[in-house]
PDB file of C-alpha atoms in Angstrom:
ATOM      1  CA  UNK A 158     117.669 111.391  73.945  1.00 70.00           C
ATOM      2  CA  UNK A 159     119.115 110.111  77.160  1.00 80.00           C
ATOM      3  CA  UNK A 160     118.185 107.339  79.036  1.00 92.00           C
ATOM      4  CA  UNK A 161     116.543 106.552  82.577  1.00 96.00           C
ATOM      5  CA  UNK A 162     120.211 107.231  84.908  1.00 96.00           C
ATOM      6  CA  UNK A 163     120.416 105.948  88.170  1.00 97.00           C
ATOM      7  CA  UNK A 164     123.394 107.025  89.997  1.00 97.00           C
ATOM      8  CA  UNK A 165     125.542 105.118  91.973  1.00 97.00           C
ATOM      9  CA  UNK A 166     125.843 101.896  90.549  1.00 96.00           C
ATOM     10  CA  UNK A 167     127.188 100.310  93.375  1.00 97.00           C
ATOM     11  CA  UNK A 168     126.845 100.770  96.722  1.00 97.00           C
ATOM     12  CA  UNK A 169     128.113  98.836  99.933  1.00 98.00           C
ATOM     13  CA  UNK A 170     126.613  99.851 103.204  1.00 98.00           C
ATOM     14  CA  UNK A 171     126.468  98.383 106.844  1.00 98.00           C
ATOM     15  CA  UNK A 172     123.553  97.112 108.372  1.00 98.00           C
ATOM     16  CA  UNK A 173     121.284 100.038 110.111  1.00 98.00           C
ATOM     17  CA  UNK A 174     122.524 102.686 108.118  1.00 98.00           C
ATOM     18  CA  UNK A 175     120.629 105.064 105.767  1.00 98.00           C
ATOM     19  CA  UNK A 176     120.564 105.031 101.772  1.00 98.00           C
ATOM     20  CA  UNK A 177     119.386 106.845  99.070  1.00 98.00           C
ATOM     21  CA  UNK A 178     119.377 105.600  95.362  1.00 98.00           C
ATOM     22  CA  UNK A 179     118.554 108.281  92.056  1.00 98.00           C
ATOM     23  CA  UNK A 180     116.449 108.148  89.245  1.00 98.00           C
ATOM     24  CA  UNK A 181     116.604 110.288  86.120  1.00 97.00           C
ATOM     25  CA  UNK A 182     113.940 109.880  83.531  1.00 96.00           C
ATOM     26  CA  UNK A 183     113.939 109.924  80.307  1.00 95.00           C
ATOM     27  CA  UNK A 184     113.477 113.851  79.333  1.00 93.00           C
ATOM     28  CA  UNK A 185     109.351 114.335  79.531  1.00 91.00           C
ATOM     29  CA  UNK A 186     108.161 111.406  81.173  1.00 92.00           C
ATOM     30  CA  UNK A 187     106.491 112.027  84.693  1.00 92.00           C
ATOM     31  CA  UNK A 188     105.945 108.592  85.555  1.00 93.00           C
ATOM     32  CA  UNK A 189     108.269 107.043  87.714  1.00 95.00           C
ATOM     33  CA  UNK A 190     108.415 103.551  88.934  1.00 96.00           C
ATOM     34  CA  UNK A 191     110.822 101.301  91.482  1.00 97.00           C
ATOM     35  CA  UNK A 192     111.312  97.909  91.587  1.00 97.00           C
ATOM     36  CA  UNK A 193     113.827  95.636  93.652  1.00 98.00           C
ATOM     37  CA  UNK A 194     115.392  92.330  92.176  1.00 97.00           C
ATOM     38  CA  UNK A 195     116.830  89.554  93.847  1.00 96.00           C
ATOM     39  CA  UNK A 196     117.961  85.591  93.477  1.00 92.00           C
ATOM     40  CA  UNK A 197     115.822  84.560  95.608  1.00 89.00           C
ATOM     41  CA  UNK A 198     112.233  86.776  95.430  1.00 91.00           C
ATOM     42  CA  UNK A 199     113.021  88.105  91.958  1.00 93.00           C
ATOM     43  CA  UNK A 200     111.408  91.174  90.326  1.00 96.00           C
ATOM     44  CA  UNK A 201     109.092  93.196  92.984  1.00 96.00           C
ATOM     45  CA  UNK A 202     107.299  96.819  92.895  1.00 95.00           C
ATOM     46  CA  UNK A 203     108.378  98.782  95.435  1.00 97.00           C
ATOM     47  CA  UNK A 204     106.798 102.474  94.612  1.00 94.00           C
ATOM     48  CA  UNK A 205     104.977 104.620  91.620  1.00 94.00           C
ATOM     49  CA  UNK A 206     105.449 108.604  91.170  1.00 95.00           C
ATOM     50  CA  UNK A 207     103.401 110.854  89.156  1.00 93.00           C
ATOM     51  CA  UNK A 208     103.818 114.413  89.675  1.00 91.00           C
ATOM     52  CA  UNK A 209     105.312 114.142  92.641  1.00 93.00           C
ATOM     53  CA  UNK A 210     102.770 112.039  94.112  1.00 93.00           C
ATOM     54  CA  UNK A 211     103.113 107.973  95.135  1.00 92.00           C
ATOM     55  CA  UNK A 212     100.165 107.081  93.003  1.00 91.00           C
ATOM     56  CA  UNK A 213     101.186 102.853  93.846  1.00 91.00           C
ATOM     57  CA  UNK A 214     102.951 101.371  96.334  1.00 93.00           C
ATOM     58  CA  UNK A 215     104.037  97.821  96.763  1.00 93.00           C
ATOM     59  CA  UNK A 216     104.144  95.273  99.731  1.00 94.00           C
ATOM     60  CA  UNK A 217     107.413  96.876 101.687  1.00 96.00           C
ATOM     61  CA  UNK A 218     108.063  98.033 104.642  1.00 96.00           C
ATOM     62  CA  UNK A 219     108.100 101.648 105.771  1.00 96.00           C
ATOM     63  CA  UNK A 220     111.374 101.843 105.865  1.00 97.00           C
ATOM     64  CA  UNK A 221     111.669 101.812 102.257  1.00 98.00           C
ATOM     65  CA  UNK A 222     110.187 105.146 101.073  1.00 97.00           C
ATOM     66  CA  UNK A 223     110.632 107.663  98.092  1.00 97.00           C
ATOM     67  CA  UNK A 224     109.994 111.011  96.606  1.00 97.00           C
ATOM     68  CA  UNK A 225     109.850 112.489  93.235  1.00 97.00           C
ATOM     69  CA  UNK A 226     110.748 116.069  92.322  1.00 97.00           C
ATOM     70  CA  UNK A 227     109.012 119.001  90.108  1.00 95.00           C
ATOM     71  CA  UNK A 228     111.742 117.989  87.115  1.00 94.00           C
ATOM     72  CA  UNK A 229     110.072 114.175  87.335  1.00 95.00           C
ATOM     73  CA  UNK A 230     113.456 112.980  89.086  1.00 97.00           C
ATOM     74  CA  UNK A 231     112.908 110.437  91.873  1.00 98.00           C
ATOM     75  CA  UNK A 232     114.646 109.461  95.190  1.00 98.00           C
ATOM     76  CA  UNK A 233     114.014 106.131  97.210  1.00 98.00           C
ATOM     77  CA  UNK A 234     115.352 106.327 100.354  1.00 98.00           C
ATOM     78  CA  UNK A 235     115.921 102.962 102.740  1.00 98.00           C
ATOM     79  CA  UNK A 236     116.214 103.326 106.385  1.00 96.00           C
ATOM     80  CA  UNK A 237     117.570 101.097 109.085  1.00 97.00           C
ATOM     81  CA  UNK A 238     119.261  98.847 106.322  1.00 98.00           C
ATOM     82  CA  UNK A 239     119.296  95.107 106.584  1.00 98.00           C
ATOM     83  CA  UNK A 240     120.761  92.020 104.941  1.00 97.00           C
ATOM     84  CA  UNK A 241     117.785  91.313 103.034  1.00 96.00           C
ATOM     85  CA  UNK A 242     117.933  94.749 101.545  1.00 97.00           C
ATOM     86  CA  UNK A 243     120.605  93.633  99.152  1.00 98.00           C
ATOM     87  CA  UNK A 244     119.662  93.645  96.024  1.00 98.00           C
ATOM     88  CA  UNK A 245     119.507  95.871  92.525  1.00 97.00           C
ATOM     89  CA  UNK A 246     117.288  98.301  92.416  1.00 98.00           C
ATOM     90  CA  UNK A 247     115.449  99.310  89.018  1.00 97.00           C
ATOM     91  CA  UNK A 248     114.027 102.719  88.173  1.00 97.00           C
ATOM     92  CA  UNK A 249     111.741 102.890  85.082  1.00 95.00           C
ATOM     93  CA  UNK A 250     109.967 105.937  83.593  1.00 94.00           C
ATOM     94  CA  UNK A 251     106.891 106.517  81.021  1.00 91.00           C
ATOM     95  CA  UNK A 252     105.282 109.824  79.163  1.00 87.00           C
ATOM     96  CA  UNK A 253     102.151 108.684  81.141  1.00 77.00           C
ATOM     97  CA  UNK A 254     100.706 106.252  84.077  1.00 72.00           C
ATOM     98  CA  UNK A 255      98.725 103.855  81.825  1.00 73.00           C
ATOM     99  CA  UNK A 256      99.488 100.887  80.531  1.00 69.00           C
ATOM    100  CA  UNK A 257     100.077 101.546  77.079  1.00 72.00           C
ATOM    101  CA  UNK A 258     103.157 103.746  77.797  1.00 78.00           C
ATOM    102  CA  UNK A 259     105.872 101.228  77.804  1.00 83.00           C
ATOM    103  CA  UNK A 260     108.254 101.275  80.530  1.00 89.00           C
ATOM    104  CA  UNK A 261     111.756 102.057  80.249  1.00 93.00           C
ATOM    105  CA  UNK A 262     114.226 101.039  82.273  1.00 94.00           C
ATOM    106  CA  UNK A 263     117.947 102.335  83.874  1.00 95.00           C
ATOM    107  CA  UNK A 264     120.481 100.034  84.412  1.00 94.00           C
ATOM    108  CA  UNK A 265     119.726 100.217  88.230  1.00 95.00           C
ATOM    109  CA  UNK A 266     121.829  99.954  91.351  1.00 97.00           C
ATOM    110  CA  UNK A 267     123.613  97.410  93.118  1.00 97.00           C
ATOM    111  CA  UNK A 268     122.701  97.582  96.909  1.00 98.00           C
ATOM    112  CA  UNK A 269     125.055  95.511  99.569  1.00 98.00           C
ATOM    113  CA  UNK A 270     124.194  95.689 102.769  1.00 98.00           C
ATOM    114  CA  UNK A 271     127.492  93.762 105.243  1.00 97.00           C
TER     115      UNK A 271
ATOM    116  CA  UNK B 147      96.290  89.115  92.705  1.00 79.00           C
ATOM    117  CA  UNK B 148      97.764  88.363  89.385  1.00 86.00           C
ATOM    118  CA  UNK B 149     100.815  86.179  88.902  1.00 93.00           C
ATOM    119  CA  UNK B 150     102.797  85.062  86.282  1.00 97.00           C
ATOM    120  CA  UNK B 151     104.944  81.713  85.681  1.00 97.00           C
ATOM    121  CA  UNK B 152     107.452  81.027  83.896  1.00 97.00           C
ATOM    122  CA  UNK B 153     108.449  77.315  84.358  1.00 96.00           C
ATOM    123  CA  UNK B 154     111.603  77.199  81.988  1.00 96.00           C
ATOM    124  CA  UNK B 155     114.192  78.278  84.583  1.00 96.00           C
ATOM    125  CA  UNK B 156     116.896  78.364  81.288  1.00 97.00           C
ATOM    126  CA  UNK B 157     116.996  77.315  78.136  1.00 97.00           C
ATOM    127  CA  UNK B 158     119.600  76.537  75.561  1.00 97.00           C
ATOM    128  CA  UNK B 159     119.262  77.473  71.603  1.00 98.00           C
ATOM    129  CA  UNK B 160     121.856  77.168  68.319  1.00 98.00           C
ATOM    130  CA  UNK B 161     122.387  80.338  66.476  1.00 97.00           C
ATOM    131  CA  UNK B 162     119.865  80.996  63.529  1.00 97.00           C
ATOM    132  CA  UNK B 163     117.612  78.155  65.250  1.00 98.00           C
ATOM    133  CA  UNK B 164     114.552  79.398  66.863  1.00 98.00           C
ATOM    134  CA  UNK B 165     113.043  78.862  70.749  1.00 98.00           C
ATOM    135  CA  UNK B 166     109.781  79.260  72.463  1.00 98.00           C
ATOM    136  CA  UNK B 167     109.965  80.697  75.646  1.00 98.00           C
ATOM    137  CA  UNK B 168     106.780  79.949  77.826  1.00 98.00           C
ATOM    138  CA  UNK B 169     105.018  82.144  80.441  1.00 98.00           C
ATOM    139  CA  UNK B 170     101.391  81.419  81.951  1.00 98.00           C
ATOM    140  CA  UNK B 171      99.479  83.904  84.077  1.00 97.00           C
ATOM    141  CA  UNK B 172      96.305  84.454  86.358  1.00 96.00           C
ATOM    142  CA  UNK B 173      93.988  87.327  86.409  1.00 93.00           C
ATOM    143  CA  UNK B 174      90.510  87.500  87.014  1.00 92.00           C
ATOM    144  CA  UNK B 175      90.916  91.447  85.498  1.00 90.00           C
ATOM    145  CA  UNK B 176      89.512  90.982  81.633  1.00 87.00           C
ATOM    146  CA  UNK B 177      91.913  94.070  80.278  1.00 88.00           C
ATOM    147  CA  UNK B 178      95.248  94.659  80.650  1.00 92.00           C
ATOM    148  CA  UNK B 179      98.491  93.823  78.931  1.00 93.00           C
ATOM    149  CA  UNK B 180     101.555  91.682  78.445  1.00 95.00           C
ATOM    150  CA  UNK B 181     105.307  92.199  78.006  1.00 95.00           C
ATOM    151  CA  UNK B 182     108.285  90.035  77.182  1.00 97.00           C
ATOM    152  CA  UNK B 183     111.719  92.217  78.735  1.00 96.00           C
ATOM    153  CA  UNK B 184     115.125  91.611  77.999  1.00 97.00           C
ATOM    154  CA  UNK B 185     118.380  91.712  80.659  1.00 96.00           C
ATOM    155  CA  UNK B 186     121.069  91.040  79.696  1.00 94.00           C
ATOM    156  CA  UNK B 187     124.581  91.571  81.771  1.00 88.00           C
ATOM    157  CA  UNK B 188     124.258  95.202  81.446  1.00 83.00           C
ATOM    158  CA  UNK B 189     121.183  95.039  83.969  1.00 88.00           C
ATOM    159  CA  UNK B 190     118.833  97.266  81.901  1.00 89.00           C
ATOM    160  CA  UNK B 191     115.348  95.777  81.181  1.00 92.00           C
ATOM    161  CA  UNK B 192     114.653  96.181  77.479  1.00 94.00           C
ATOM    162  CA  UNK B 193     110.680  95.916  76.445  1.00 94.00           C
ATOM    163  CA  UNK B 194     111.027  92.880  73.731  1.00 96.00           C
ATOM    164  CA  UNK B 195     107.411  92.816  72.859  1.00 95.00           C
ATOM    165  CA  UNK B 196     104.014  93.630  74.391  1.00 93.00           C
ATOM    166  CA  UNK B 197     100.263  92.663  73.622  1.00 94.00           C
ATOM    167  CA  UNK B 198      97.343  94.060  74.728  1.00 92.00           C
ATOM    168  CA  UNK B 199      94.816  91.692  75.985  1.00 92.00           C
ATOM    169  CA  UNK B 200      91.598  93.120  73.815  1.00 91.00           C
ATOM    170  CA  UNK B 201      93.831  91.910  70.612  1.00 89.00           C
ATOM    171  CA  UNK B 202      93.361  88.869  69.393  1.00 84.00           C
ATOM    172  CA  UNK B 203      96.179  89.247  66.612  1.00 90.00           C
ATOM    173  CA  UNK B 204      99.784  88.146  68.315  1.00 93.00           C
ATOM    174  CA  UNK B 205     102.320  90.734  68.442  1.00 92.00           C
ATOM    175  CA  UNK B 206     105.402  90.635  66.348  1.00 92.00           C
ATOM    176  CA  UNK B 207     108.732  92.862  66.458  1.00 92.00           C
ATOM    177  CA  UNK B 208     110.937  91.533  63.960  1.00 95.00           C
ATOM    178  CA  UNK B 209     112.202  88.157  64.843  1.00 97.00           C
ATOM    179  CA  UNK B 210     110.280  88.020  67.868  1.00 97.00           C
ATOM    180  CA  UNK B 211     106.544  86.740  67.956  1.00 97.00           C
ATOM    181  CA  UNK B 212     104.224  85.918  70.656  1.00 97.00           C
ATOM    182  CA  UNK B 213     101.434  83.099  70.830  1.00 97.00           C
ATOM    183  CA  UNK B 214      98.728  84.828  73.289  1.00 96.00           C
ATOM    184  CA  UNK B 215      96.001  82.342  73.778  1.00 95.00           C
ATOM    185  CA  UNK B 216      93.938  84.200  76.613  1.00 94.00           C
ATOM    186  CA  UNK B 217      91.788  81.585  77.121  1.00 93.00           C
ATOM    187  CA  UNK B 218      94.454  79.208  78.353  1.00 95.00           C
ATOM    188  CA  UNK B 219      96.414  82.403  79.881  1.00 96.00           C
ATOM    189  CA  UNK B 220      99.056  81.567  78.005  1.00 97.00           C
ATOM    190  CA  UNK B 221     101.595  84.243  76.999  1.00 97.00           C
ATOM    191  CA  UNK B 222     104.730  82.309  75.066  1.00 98.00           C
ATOM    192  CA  UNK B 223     107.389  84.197  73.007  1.00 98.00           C
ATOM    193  CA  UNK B 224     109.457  82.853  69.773  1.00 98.00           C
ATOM    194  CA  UNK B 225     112.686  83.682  69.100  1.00 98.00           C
ATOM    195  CA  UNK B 226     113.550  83.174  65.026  1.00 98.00           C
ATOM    196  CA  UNK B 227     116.794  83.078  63.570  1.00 98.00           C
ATOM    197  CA  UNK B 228     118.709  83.529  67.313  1.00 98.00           C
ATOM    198  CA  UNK B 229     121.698  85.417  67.507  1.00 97.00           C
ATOM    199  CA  UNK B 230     124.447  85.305  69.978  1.00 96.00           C
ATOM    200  CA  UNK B 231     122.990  88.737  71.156  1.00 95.00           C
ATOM    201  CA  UNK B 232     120.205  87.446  72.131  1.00 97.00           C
ATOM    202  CA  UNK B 233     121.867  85.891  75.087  1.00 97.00           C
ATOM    203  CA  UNK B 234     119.930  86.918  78.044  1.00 97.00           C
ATOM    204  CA  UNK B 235     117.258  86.817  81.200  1.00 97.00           C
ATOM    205  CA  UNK B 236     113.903  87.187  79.496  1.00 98.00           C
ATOM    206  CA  UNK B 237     111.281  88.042  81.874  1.00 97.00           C
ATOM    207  CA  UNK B 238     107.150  87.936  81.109  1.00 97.00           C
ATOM    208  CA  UNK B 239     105.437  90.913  82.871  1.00 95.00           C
ATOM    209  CA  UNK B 240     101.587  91.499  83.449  1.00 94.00           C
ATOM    210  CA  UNK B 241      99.852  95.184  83.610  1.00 91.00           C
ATOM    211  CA  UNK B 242      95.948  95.335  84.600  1.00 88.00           C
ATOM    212  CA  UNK B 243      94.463  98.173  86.406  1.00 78.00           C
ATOM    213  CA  UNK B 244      97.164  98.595  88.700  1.00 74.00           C
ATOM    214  CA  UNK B 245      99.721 100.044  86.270  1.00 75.00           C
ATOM    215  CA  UNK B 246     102.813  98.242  88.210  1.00 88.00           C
ATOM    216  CA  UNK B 247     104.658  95.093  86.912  1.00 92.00           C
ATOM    217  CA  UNK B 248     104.368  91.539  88.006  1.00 94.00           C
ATOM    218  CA  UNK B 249     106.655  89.964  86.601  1.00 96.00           C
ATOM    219  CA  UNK B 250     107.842  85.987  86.365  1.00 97.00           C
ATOM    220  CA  UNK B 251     111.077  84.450  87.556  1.00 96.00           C
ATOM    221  CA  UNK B 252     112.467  84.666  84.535  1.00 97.00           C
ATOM    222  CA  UNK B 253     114.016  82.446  81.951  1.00 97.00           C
ATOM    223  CA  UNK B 254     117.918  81.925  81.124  1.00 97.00           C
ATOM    224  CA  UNK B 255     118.224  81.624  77.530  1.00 98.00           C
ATOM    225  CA  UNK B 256     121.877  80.875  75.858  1.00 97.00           C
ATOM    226  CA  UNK B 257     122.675  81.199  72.434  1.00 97.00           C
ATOM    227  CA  UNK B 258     125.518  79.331  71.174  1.00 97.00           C
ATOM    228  CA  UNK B 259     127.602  78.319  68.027  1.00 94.00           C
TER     229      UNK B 259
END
């Protein structure tokens, strides 16, 4: 069974432009999750889908929003990009939203902003 | 809101020796659960171990072993019998009633020869 993909990798952008990041799940989960990493704040949630509704959301700014499709895969889009935004981004899926379905994770996407 | 430290920034071990990784946390919630994740330089988190917080017995996978003493909030993993492949960020991660991760800074861990 194939992993959570998140397509690109890498990406370089310029401050105050648009981007959106992918997220496959694994084949039957409907849960998925975002989170950003960086040096300096580390691991954060950004947003949770479950059938195609944000059932979480985490302490971000609007500009970072996200969608998820009938098939379970999920968009996050970031607007108006800045130097902060820099960062990997993780997707993770689950079977389920509770806690005992483990997350799993993609290998993410590197996010420069110049 | 929860939070979780982990005050070992990195940590050194010999192959075949074993290490304790240490994470604390804060919650006032009295269910939820606990997970020790993996990154390596591939960037994919990989679930290590998790315990659920109505359990009193620790969790083991393998060579990997947790000491949960929920009392103290005290969530520490042990690494037996390290092997090079083992070399990685290990992160501790909290789940109540919010079903998102918190996670801690992480911890460095090197195995060498």
């Amino acid at each position: 069974k194939a992993g959570v993909t998140q397509t690109p990798r890498y990406l370089i952008k310029t401050r105050g432009q648009q981007v959106t990041l992918s997220c496959s799940p694994i084949s039957g989960h409907r849960s998925v999750s975002w989170y950003q990493q960086t040096p300096g704040q580390g691991l954060q949630f950004l947003f949770e889908y479950f059938s195609e509704t944000q059932r979480n959301k985490g302490n971000f700014p609007g500009r970072f929003s996200g969608r998820q499709f009938s098939n379970s895969r999920s968009e996050m889009n970031v607007s108006t990009l800045e130097l902060g935004d820099s960062a990997l981004y993780l997707c993770a899926s689950s079977y389920f939203r509770d806690r005992n379905s483990p997350l799993h994770f993609g290998n993410g996407t590197r996010l420069t902003v110049t | 809101a929860q939070t979780v430290t982990q005050s070992q920034p990195e940590m050194s071990v010999q192959e075949a020796e074993t290490v304790t990784l240490s994470c604390t946390y804060d919650t006032s919630e009295s269910n939820y659960y606990l997970f020790w994740y993996k990154q390596p330089p591939s960037r994919q988190m990989i679930l290590v171990i998790r315990q659920e917080a109505y359990k009193q017995q620790n969790a083991t996978e393998n060579r990997f072993s947790v000491n949960f003493q929920k009392a103290a909030k005290s969530f520490s993993l042990k690494i037996s019998d390290s092997q090079l492949g083992d070399t990685a960020m290990y992160f501790c991660a909290y789940t109540g009633t919010a079903s998102k991760l918190t996670f801690g800074t992480g911890t460095r861990l090197q195995v060498t020869l």
